[in-house]
Short mmCIF file of C-alpha atoms and ligand atoms in Angstrom, two decimals:
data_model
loop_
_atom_site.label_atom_id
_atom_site.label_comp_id
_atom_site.label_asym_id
_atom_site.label_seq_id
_atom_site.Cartn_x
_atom_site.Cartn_y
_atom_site.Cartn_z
CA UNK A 1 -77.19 9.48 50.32
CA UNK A 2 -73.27 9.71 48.75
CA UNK A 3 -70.73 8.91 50.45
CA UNK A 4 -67.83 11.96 49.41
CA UNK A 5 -64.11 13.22 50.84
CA UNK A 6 -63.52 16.61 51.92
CA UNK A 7 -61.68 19.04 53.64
CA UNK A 8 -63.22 20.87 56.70
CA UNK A 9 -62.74 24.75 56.18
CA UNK A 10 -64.94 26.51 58.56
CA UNK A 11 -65.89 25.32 61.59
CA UNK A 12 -68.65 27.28 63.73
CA UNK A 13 -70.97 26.00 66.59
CA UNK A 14 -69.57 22.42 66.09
CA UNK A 15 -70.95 23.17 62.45
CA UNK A 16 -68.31 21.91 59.85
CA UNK A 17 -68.40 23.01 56.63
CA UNK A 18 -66.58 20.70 54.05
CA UNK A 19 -65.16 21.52 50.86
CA UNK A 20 -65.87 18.56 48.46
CA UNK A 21 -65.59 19.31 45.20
CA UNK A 22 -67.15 22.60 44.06
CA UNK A 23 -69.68 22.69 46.83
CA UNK A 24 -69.49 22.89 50.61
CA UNK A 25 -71.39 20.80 52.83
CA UNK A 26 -72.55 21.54 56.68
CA UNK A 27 -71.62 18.61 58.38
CA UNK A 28 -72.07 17.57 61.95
CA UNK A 29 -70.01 14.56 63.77
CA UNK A 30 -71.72 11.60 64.44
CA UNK A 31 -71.70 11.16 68.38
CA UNK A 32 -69.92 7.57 67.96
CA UNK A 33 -67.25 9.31 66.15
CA UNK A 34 -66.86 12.48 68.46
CA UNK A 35 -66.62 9.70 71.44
CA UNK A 36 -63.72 7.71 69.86
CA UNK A 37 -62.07 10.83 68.40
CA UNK A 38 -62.05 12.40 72.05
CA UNK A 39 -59.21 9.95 73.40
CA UNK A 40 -56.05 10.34 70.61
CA UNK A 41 -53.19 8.31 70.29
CA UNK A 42 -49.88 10.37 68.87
CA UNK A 43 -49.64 10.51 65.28
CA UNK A 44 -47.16 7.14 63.89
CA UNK A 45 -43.93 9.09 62.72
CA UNK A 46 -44.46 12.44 64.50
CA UNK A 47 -42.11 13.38 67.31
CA UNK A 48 -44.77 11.96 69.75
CA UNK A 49 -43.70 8.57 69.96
CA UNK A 50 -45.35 8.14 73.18
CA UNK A 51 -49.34 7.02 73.30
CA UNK A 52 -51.06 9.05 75.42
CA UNK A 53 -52.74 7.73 78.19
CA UNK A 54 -56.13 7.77 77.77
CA UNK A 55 -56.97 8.97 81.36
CA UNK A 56 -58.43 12.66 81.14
CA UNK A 57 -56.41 13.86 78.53
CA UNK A 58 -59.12 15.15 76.74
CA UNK A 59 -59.34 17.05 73.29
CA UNK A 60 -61.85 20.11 73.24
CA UNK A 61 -63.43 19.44 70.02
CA UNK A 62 -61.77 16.69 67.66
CA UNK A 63 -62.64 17.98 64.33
CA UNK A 64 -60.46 21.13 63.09
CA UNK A 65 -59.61 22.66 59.71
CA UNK A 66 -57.43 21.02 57.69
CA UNK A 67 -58.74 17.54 58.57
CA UNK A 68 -59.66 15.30 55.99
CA UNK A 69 -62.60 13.88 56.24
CA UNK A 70 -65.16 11.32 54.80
CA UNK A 71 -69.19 12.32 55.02
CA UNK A 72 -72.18 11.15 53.97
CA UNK A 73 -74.12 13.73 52.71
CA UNK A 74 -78.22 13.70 53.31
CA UNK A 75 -81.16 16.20 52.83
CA UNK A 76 -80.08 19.62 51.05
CA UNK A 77 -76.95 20.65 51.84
CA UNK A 78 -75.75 18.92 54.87
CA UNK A 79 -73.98 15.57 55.67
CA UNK A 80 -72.36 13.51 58.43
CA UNK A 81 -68.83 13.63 59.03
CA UNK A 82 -68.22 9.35 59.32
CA UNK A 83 -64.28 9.24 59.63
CA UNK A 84 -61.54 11.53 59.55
CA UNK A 85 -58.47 10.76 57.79
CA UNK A 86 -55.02 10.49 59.48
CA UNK A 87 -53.62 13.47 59.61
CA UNK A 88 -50.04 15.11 58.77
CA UNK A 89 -49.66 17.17 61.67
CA UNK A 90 -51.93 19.42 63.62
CA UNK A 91 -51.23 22.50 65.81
CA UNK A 92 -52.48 21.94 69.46
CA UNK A 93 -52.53 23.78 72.46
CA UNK A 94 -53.58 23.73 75.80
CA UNK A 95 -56.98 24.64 76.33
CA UNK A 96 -57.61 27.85 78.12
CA UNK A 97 -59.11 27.52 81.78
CA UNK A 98 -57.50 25.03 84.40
CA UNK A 99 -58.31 21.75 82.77
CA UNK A 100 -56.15 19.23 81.12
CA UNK A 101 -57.44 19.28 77.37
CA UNK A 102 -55.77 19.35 74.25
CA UNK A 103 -57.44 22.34 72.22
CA UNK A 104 -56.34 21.06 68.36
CA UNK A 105 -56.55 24.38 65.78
CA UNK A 106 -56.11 22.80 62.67
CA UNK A 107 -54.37 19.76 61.04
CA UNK A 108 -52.48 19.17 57.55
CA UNK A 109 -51.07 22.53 57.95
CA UNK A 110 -47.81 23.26 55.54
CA UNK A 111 -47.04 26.42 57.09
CA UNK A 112 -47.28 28.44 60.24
CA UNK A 113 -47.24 32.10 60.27
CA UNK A 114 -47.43 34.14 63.51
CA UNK A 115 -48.84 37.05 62.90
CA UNK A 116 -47.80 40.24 65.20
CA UNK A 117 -47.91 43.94 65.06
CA UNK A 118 -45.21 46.82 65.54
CA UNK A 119 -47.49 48.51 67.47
CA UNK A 120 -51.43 48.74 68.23
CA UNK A 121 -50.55 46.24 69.96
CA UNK A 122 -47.41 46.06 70.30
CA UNK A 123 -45.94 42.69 69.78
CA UNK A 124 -45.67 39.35 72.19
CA UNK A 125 -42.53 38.29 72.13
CA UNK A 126 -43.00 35.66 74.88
CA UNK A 127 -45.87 34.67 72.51
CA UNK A 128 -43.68 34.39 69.76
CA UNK A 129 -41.24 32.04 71.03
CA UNK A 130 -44.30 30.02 72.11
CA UNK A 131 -45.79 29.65 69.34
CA UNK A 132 -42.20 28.74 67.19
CA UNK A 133 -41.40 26.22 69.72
CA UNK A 134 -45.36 24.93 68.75
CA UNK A 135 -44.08 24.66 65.26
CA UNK A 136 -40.92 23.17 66.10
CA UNK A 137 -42.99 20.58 67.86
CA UNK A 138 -45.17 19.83 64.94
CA UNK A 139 -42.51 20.23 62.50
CA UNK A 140 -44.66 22.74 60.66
CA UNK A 141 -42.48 24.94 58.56
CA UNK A 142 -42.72 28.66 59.82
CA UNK A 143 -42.67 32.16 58.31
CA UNK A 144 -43.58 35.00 60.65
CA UNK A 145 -45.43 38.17 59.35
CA UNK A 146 -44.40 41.68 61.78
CA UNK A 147 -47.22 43.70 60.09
CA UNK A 148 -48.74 47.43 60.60
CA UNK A 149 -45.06 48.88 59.37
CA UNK A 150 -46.33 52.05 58.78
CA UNK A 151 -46.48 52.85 62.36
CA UNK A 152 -43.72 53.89 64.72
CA UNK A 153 -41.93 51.00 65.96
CA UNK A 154 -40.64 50.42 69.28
CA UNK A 155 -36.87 51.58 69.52
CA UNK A 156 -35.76 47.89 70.34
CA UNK A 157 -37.77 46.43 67.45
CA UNK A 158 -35.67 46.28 64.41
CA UNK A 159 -32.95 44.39 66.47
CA UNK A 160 -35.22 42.36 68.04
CA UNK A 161 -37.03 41.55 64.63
CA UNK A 162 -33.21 40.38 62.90
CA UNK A 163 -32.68 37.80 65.72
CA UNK A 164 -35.26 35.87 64.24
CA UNK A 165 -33.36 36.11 60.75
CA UNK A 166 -30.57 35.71 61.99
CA UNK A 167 -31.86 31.85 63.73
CA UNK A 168 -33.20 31.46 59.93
CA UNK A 169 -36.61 31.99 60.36
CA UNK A 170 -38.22 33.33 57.52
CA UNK A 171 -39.74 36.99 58.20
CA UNK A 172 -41.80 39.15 56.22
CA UNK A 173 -42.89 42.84 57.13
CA UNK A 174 -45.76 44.18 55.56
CA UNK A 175 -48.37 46.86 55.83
CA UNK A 176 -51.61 47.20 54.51
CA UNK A 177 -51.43 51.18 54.87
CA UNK A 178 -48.52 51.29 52.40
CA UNK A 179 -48.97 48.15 50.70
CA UNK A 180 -45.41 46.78 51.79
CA UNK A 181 -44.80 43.29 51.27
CA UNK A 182 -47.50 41.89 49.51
CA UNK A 183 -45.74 39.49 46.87
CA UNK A 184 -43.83 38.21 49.18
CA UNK A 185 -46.03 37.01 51.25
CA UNK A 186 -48.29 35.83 48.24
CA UNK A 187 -45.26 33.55 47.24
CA UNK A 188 -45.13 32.52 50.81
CA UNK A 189 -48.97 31.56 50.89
CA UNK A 190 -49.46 30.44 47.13
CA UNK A 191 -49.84 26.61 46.92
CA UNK A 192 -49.87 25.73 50.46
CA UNK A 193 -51.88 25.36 53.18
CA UNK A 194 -51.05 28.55 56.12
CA UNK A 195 -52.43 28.81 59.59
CA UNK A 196 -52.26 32.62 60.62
CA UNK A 197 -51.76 32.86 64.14
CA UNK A 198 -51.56 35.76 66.91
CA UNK A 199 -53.34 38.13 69.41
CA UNK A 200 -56.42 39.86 68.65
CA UNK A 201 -55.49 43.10 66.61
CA UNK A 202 -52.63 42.69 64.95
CA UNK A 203 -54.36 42.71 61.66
CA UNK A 204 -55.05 38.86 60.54
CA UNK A 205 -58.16 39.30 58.86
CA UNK A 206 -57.59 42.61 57.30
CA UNK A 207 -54.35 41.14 55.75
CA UNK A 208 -56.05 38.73 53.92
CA UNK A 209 -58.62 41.47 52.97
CA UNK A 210 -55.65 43.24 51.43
CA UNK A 211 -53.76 39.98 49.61
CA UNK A 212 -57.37 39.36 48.19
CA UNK A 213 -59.66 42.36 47.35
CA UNK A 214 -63.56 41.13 47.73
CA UNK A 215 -62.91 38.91 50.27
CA UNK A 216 -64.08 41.03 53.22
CA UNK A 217 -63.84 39.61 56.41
CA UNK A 218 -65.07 42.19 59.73
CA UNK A 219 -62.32 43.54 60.53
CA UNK A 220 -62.69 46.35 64.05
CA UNK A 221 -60.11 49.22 64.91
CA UNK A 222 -58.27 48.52 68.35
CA UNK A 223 -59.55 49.17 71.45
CA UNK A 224 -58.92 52.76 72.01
CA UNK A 225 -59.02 52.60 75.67
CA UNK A 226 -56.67 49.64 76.13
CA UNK A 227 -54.77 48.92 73.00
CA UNK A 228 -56.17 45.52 72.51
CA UNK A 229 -57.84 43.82 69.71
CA UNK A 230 -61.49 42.71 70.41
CA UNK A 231 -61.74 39.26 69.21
CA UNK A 232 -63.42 40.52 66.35
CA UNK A 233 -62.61 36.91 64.12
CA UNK A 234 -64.89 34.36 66.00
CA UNK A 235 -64.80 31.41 64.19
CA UNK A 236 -61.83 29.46 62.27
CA UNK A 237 -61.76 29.19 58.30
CA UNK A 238 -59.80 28.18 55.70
CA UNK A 239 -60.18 31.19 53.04
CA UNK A 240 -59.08 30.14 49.46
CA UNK A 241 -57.01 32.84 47.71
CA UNK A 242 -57.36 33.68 43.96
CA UNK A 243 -53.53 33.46 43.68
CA UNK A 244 -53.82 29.27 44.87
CA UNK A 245 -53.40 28.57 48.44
CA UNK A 246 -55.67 28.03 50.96
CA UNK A 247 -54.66 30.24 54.29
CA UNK A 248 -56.32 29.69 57.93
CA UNK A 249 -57.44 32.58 59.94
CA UNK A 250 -58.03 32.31 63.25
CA UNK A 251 -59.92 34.44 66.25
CA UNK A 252 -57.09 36.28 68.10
CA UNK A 253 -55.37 34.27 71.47
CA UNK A 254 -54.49 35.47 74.64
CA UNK A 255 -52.58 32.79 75.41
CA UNK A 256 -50.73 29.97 74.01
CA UNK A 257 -49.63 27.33 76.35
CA UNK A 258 -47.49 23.89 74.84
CA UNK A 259 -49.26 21.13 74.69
CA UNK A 260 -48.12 17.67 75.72
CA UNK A 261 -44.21 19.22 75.55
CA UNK A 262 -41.85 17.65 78.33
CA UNK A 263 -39.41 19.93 79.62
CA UNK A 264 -37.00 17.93 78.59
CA UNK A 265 -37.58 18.23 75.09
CA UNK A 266 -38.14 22.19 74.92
CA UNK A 267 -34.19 23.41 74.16
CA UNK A 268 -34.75 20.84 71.27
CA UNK A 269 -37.21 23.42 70.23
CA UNK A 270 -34.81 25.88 69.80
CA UNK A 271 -32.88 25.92 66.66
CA UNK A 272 -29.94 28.13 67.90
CA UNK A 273 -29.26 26.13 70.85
CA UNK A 274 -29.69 22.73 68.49
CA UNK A 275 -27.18 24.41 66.24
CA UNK A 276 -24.08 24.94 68.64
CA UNK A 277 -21.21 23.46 67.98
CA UNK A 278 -20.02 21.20 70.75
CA UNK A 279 -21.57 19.51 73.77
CA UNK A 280 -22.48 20.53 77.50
CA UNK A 281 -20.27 18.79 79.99
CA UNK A 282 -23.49 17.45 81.23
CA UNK A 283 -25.45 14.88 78.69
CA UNK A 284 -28.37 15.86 80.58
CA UNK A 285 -27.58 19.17 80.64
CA UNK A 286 -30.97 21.94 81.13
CA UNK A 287 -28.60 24.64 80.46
CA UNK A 288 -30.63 26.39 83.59
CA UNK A 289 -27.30 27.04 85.04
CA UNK A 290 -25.34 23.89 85.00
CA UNK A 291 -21.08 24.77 84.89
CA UNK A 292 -19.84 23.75 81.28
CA UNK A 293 -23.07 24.64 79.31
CA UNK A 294 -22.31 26.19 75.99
CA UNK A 295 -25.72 27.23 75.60
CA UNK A 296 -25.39 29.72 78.76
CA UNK A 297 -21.96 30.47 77.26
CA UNK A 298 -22.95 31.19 73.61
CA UNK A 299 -25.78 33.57 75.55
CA UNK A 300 -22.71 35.32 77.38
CA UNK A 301 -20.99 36.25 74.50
CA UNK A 302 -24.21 37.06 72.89
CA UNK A 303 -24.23 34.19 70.16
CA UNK A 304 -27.19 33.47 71.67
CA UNK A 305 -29.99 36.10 72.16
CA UNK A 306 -30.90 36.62 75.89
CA UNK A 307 -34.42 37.34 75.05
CA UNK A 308 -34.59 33.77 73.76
CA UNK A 309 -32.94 32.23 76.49
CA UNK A 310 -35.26 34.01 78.82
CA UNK A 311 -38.39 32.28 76.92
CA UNK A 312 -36.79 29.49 76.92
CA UNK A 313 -36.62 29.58 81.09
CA UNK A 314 -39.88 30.58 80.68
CA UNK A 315 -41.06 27.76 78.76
CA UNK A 316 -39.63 25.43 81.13
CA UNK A 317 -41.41 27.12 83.92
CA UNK A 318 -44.55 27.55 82.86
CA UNK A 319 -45.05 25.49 79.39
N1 LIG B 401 -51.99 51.12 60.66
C1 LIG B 401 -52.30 49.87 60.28
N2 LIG B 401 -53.45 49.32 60.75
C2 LIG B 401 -53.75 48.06 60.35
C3 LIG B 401 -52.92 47.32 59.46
N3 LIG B 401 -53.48 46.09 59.28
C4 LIG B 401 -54.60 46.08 60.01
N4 LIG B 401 -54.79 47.25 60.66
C5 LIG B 401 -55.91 47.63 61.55
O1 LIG B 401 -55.88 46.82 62.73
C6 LIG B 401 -57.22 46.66 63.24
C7 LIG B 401 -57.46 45.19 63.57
O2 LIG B 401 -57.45 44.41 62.40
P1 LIG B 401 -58.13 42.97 62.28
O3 LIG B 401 -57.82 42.50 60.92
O4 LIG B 401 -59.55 43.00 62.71
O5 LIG B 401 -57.29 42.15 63.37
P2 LIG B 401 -57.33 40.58 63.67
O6 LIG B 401 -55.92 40.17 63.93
O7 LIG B 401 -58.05 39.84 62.60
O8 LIG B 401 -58.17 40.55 65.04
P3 LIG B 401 -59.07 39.34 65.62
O9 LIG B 401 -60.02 38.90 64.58
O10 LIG B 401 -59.75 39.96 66.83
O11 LIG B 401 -58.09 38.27 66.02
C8 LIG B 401 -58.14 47.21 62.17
O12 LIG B 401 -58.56 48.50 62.57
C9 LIG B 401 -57.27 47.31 60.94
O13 LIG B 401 -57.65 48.33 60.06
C10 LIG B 401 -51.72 47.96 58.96
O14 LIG B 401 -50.93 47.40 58.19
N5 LIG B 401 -51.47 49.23 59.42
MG1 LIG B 402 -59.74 38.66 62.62
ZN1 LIG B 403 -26.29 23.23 78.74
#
């Protein structure tokens, strides 16, 4: 037995397989260690600086990609995973399905890139703004990838595409049909760890076929009938490009709900409304409506996009 470090990189069947060194070893959690990992405290130094209770907040499965972890390998190729190592950050959400649990995607993630199509399918917005208020939450870095730009776009997409430029996102288009944007996004991958992120579809998997030929990950055509992807990624892993960087793809989501967010904290996810000059009359202001809100008045004179706002009711409605 050897006792190694590693990084978990594919995760299947509560199978995780960890990179250590120039092998990879399939590793399962010791059920002492899956017990004590179920019931998290907040990470010291994140923006969590609240302990969660332990009562029934429950995580799904505590082991993601990204996590660093200690094993001790045994017979052939697989190992135990004995501890993992505290972690950076991770991405959460809410589990699907009416429970309480914490559903963690991956940890010791450098950036997060939400991944959406022009068309076939078109793209989430609502899902958008969910997912940068995640990363805003995490204070993950984000870049987000519009992709399939050699389709027609919807008429309102180029404007709605520059208000995330214009909030200072980082966006790159790209197209694997007419090979647009592939260096950038390279740069944007090369070196770091990335978490690609978005509804089935939009082209996750075949992107990273593209940035890496040989690589060739099942990729399916949309669902003719109803335009929707068909979850054809079913597992998570951390693919290693030739070009350095090591980029997460994940099966496609229906749904991304906060996790753990109070709604007092979401316009804090919001970089535009962070970035106003000024105050509300109201310290506690929700800007749902309150008189002397300069977040409702930047929106009125269209400083402010309305189709953020809106999420942003959203997201206070439903989190
Ligand atoms: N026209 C066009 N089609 C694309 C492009 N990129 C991907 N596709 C197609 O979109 C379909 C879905 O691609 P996938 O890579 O399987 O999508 P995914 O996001 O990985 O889907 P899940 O694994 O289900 O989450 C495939 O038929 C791809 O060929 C593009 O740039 N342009
Ligand atoms: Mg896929
Ligand atoms: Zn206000």
């Amino acid at each position: 037995m050897e006792h190694v470090e590693g990084i978990v990189i594919r995760e299947q069947r509560r199978h995780y397989y960890v990179a250590a060194g120039n092998r990879v070893v399939d590793c399962a959690v010791s059920s002492k260690l899956r017990k004590q990992l179920q019931y998290p405290e907040a990470a010291p130094g994140s923006r969590r600086k609240r302990v969660q209770a332990v009562r029934r907040t429950r995580v799904v499965d505590p082991v993601a990609i990204g996590d660093r972890v200690r094993i001790d390998t045994g017979e052939g190729n697989t190992g135990l995973i004995r501890e993992i190592l505290p972690r950076r950050n991770k991405i959460s959400r809410r589990a699907s399905g009416t429970s309480r649990k914490e559903q963690i995607l991956a940890a010791n993630i450098d950036r997060l890139m939400p991944v959406f199509s022009v068309a076939e399918p078109p793209p989430d917005w609502r899902m958008l703004d969910r997912m940068l208020a995640v990363a805003e939450w995490c204070e993950v870095p984000v870049a987000i990838c519009f992709n399939k730009l050699d389709l027609p776009c919807p008429a309102a997409f180029e404007t709605l595409a520059s208000i995330y430029e214009q909030i200072g996102y980082t966006v790159v288009f790209t197209s694997i049909i007419s090979d647009r944007g592939k260096e950038m996004f390279l740069s944007l991958l090369r070196d770091r760890i990335s978490l690609f992120m978005g509804p089935s579809g939009v082209g996750k998997s075949s992107l990273l076929n593209w940035l890496q030929p040989g690589l060739e990950l099942r990729t399916r055509e949309v669902s003719e009938t109803t335009g929707e992807g068909r979850h054809t990624t079913t597992h998570t892993e951390l693919v290693e490009l030739e070009a350095g960087g090591l980029v997460g793809d994940l099966p496609g989501m229906r749904e991304f709900h906060l996790w753990d967010v109070d709604s007092e904290e979401i316009p804090g996810l919001f970089p535009e409304f962070r970035n106003l000059p000024g105050h509300c009359r109201f310290r506690n202001c929700t800007h749902v409506g309150e008189p002397g809100c300069i977040v409702k008045d930047a929106v009125d004179s269209d400083e402010v996009s309305r189709e953020r706002y809106e999420s942003y009711l959203h997201l206070r409605k439903n989190p």
